[in-house]
GROMACS .gro file of C-alpha atoms in nm:
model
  190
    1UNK     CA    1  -3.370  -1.366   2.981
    2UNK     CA    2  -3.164  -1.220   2.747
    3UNK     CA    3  -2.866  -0.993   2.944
    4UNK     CA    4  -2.941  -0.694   2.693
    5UNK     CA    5  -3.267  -0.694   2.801
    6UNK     CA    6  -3.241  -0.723   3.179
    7UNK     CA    7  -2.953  -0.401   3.201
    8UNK     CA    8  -3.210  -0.234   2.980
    9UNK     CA    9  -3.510  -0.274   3.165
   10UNK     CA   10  -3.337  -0.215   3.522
   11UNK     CA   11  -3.151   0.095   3.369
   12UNK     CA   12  -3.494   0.250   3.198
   13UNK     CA   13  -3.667   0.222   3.593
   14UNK     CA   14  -3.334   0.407   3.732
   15UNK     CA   15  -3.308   0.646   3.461
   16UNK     CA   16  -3.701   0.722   3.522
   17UNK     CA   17  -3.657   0.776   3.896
   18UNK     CA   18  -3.367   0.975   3.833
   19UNK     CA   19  -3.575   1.205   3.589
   20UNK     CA   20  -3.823   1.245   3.800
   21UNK     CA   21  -3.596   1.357   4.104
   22UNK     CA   22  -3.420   1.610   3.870
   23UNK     CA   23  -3.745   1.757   3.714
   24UNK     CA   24  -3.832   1.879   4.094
   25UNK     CA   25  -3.453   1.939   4.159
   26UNK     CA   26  -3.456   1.668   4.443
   27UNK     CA   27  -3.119   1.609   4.595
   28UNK     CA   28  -3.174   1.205   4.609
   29UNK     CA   29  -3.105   1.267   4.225
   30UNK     CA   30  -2.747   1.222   4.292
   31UNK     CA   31  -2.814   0.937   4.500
   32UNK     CA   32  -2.989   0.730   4.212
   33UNK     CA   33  -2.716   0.868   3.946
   34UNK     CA   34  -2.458   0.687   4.177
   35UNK     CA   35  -2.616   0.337   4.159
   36UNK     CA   36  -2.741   0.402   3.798
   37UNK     CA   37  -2.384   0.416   3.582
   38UNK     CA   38  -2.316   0.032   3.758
   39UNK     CA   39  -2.602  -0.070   3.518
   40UNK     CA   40  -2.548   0.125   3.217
   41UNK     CA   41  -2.193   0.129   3.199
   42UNK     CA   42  -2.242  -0.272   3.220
   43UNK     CA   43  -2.445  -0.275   2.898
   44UNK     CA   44  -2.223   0.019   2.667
   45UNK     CA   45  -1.906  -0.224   2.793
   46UNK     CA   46  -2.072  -0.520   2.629
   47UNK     CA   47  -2.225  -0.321   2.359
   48UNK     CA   48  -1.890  -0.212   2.228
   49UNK     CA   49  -1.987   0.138   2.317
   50UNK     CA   50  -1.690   0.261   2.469
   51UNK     CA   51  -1.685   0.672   2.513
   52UNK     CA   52  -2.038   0.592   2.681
   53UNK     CA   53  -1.871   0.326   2.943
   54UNK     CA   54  -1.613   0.545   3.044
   55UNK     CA   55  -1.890   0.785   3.094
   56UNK     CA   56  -2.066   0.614   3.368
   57UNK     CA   57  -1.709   0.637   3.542
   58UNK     CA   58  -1.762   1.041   3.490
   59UNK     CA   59  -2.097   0.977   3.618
   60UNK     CA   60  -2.034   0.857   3.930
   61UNK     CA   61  -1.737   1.097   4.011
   62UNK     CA   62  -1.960   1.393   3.896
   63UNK     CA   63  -2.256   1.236   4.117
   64UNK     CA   64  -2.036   1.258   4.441
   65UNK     CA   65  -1.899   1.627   4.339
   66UNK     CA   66  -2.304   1.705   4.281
   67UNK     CA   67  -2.403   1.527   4.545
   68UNK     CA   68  -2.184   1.780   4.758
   69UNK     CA   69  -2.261   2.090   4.574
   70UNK     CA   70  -2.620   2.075   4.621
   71UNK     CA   71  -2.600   1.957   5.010
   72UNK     CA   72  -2.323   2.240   5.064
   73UNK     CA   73  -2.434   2.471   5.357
   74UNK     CA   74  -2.341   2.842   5.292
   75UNK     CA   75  -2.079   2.899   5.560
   76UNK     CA   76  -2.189   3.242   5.584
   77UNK     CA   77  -2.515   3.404   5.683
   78UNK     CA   78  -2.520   3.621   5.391
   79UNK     CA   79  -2.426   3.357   5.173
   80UNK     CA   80  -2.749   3.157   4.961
   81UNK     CA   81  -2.761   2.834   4.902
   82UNK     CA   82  -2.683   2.689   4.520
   83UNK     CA   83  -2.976   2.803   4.355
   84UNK     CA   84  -3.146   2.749   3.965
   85UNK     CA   85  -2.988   3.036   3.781
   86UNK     CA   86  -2.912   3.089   3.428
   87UNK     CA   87  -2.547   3.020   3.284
   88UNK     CA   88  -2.356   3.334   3.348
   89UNK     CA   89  -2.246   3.491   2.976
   90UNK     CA   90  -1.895   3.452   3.056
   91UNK     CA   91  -1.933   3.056   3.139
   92UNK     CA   92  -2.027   3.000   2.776
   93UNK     CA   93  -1.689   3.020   2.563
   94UNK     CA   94  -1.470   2.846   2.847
   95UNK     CA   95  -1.784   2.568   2.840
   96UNK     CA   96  -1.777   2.520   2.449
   97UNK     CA   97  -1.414   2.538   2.453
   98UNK     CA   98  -1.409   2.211   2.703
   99UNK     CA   99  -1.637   2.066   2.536
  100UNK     CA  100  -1.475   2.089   2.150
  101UNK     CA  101  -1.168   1.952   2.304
  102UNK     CA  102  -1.320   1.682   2.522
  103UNK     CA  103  -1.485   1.587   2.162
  104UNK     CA  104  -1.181   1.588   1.986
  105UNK     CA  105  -0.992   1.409   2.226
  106UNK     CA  106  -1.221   1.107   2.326
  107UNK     CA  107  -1.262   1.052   1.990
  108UNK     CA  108  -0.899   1.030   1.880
  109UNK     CA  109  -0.910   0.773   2.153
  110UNK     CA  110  -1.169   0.575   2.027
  111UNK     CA  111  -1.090   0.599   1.673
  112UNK     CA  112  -0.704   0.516   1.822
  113UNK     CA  113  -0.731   0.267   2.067
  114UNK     CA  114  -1.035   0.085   2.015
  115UNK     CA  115  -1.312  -0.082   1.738
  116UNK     CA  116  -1.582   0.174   1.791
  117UNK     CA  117  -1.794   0.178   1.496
  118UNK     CA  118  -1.980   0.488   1.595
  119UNK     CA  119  -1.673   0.738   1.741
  120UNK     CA  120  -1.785   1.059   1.609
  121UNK     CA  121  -2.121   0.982   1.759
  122UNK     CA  122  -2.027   0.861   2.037
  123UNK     CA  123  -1.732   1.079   2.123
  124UNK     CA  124  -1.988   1.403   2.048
  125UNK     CA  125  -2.304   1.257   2.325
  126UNK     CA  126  -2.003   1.204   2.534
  127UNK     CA  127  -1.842   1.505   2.565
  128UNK     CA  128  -2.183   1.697   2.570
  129UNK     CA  129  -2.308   1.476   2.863
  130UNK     CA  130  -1.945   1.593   3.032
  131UNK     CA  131  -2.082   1.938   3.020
  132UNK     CA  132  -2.483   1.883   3.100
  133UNK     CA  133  -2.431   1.714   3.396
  134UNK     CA  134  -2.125   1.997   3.481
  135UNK     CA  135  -2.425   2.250   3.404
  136UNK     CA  136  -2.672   2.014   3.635
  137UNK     CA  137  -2.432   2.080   3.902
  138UNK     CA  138  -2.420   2.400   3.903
  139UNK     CA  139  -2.817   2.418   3.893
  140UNK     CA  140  -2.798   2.637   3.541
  141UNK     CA  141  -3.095   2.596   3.378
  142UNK     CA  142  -3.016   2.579   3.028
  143UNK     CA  143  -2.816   2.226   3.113
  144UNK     CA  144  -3.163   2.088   3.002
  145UNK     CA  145  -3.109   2.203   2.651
  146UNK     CA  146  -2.747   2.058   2.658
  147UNK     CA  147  -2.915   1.723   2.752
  148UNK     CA  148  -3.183   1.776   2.503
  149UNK     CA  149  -2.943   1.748   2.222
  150UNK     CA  150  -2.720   1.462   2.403
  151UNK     CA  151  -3.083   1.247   2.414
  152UNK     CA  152  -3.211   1.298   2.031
  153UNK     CA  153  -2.806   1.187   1.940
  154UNK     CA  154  -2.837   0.860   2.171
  155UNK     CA  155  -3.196   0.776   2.045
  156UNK     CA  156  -3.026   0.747   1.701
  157UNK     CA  157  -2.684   0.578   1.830
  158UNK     CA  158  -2.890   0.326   2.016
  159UNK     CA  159  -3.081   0.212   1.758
  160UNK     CA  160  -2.840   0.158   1.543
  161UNK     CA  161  -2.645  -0.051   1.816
  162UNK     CA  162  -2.961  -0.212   1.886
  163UNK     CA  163  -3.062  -0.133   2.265
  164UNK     CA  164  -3.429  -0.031   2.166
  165UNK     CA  165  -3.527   0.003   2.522
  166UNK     CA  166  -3.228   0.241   2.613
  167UNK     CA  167  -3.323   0.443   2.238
  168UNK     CA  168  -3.681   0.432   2.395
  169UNK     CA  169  -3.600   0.613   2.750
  170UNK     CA  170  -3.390   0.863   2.576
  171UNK     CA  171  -3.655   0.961   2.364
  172UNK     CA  172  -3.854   0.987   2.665
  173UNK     CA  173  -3.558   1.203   2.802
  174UNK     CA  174  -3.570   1.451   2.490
  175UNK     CA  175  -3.970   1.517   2.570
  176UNK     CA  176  -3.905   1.580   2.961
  177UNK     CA  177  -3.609   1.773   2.894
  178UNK     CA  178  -3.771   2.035   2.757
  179UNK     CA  179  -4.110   2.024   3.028
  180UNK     CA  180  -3.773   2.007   3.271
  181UNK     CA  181  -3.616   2.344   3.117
  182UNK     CA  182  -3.971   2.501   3.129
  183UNK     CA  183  -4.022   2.368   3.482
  184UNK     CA  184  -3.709   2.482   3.590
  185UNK     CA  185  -3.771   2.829   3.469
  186UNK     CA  186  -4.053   2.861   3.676
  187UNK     CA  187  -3.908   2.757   3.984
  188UNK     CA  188  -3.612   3.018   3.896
  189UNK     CA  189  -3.830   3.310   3.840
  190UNK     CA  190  -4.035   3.173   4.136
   0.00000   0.00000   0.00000
């Protein structure tokens, strides 16, 4: 069997799991998102997708970090636990800030230091999955939206580096995202 193939079809089961587990904000979400940049990292290395490799290295530290966040107990009575919330108003400018210079920087370094054929592309899902899964942390809702746009991006990019299987699970990732951000509202309002 074709290596492609294999990474693909083991990393579309992960990423479903993981999908599932984050549409009813289950902590083992972190757990699978730990094991699940080994495979995908594996198959951007070899695909010549670089920005999306070093990704899954952001993955895993972020998955430890969330992993943390979400099993913190409040060390006060009064405190609450992390709950879903919208992103506070203020969060917004520092966020898109980070994110236009994460953009412009990974993609001097891909356009610098190696053959990417796709840098804008994939320097832009990049930085944008640097700030969803910041947002997932953090339980704000609207990280859903952020991932939205990262998924309808990668369903192009990976076409066009031919991983149809990956292409196909983000497209299934743009539909949930957006039963996820209406799911998520519920539970926040609940």
């Amino acid at each position: 069997m074709d290596w492609k193939l294999v990474l693909q079809i083991v990393g579309v089961v992960l990423g479903l799991i993981y999908l599932y587990l984050e549409y009813r904000a289950n902590i083992w979400l972190w757990v699978v998102g730990l094991i699940m940049p080994v495979v995908h990292g594996t198959l951007y290395y070899r695909s010549g997708l670089y920005a999306d490799f070093s990704m899954q290295l952001y993955y895993i530290a972020a998955g430890l970090y969330g992993l943390m966040a979400w099993s913190r107990k409040p060390k006060k009575k009064s405190e609450s636990p992390l709950k879903i919330s919208f992103t506070p108003i203020g969060v917004w400018p520092k966020a898109f800030a980070i994110y236009a210079l994460l953009h412009a920087a990974i993609y001097w370094l891909l356009v610098s230091f190696t053959d990417s054929s796709v840098p804008f592309w994939d320097s832009l899902s990049t930085a944008l999955c640097i700030l969803a899964y910041w947002m997932l942390s953090r339980k704000y809702v609207e990280q859903w939206l952020v991932w939205l746009a990262v998924d309808v991006i990668t369903v192009g990019l990976y076409i066009y580096k031919d991983i149809p299987l990956t292409a196909g699970l983000y497209a299934l990732y743009s539909a949930l995202a957006v039963a996820g951000y209406m799911r998520w509202r519920r539970m926040m309002e609940a």
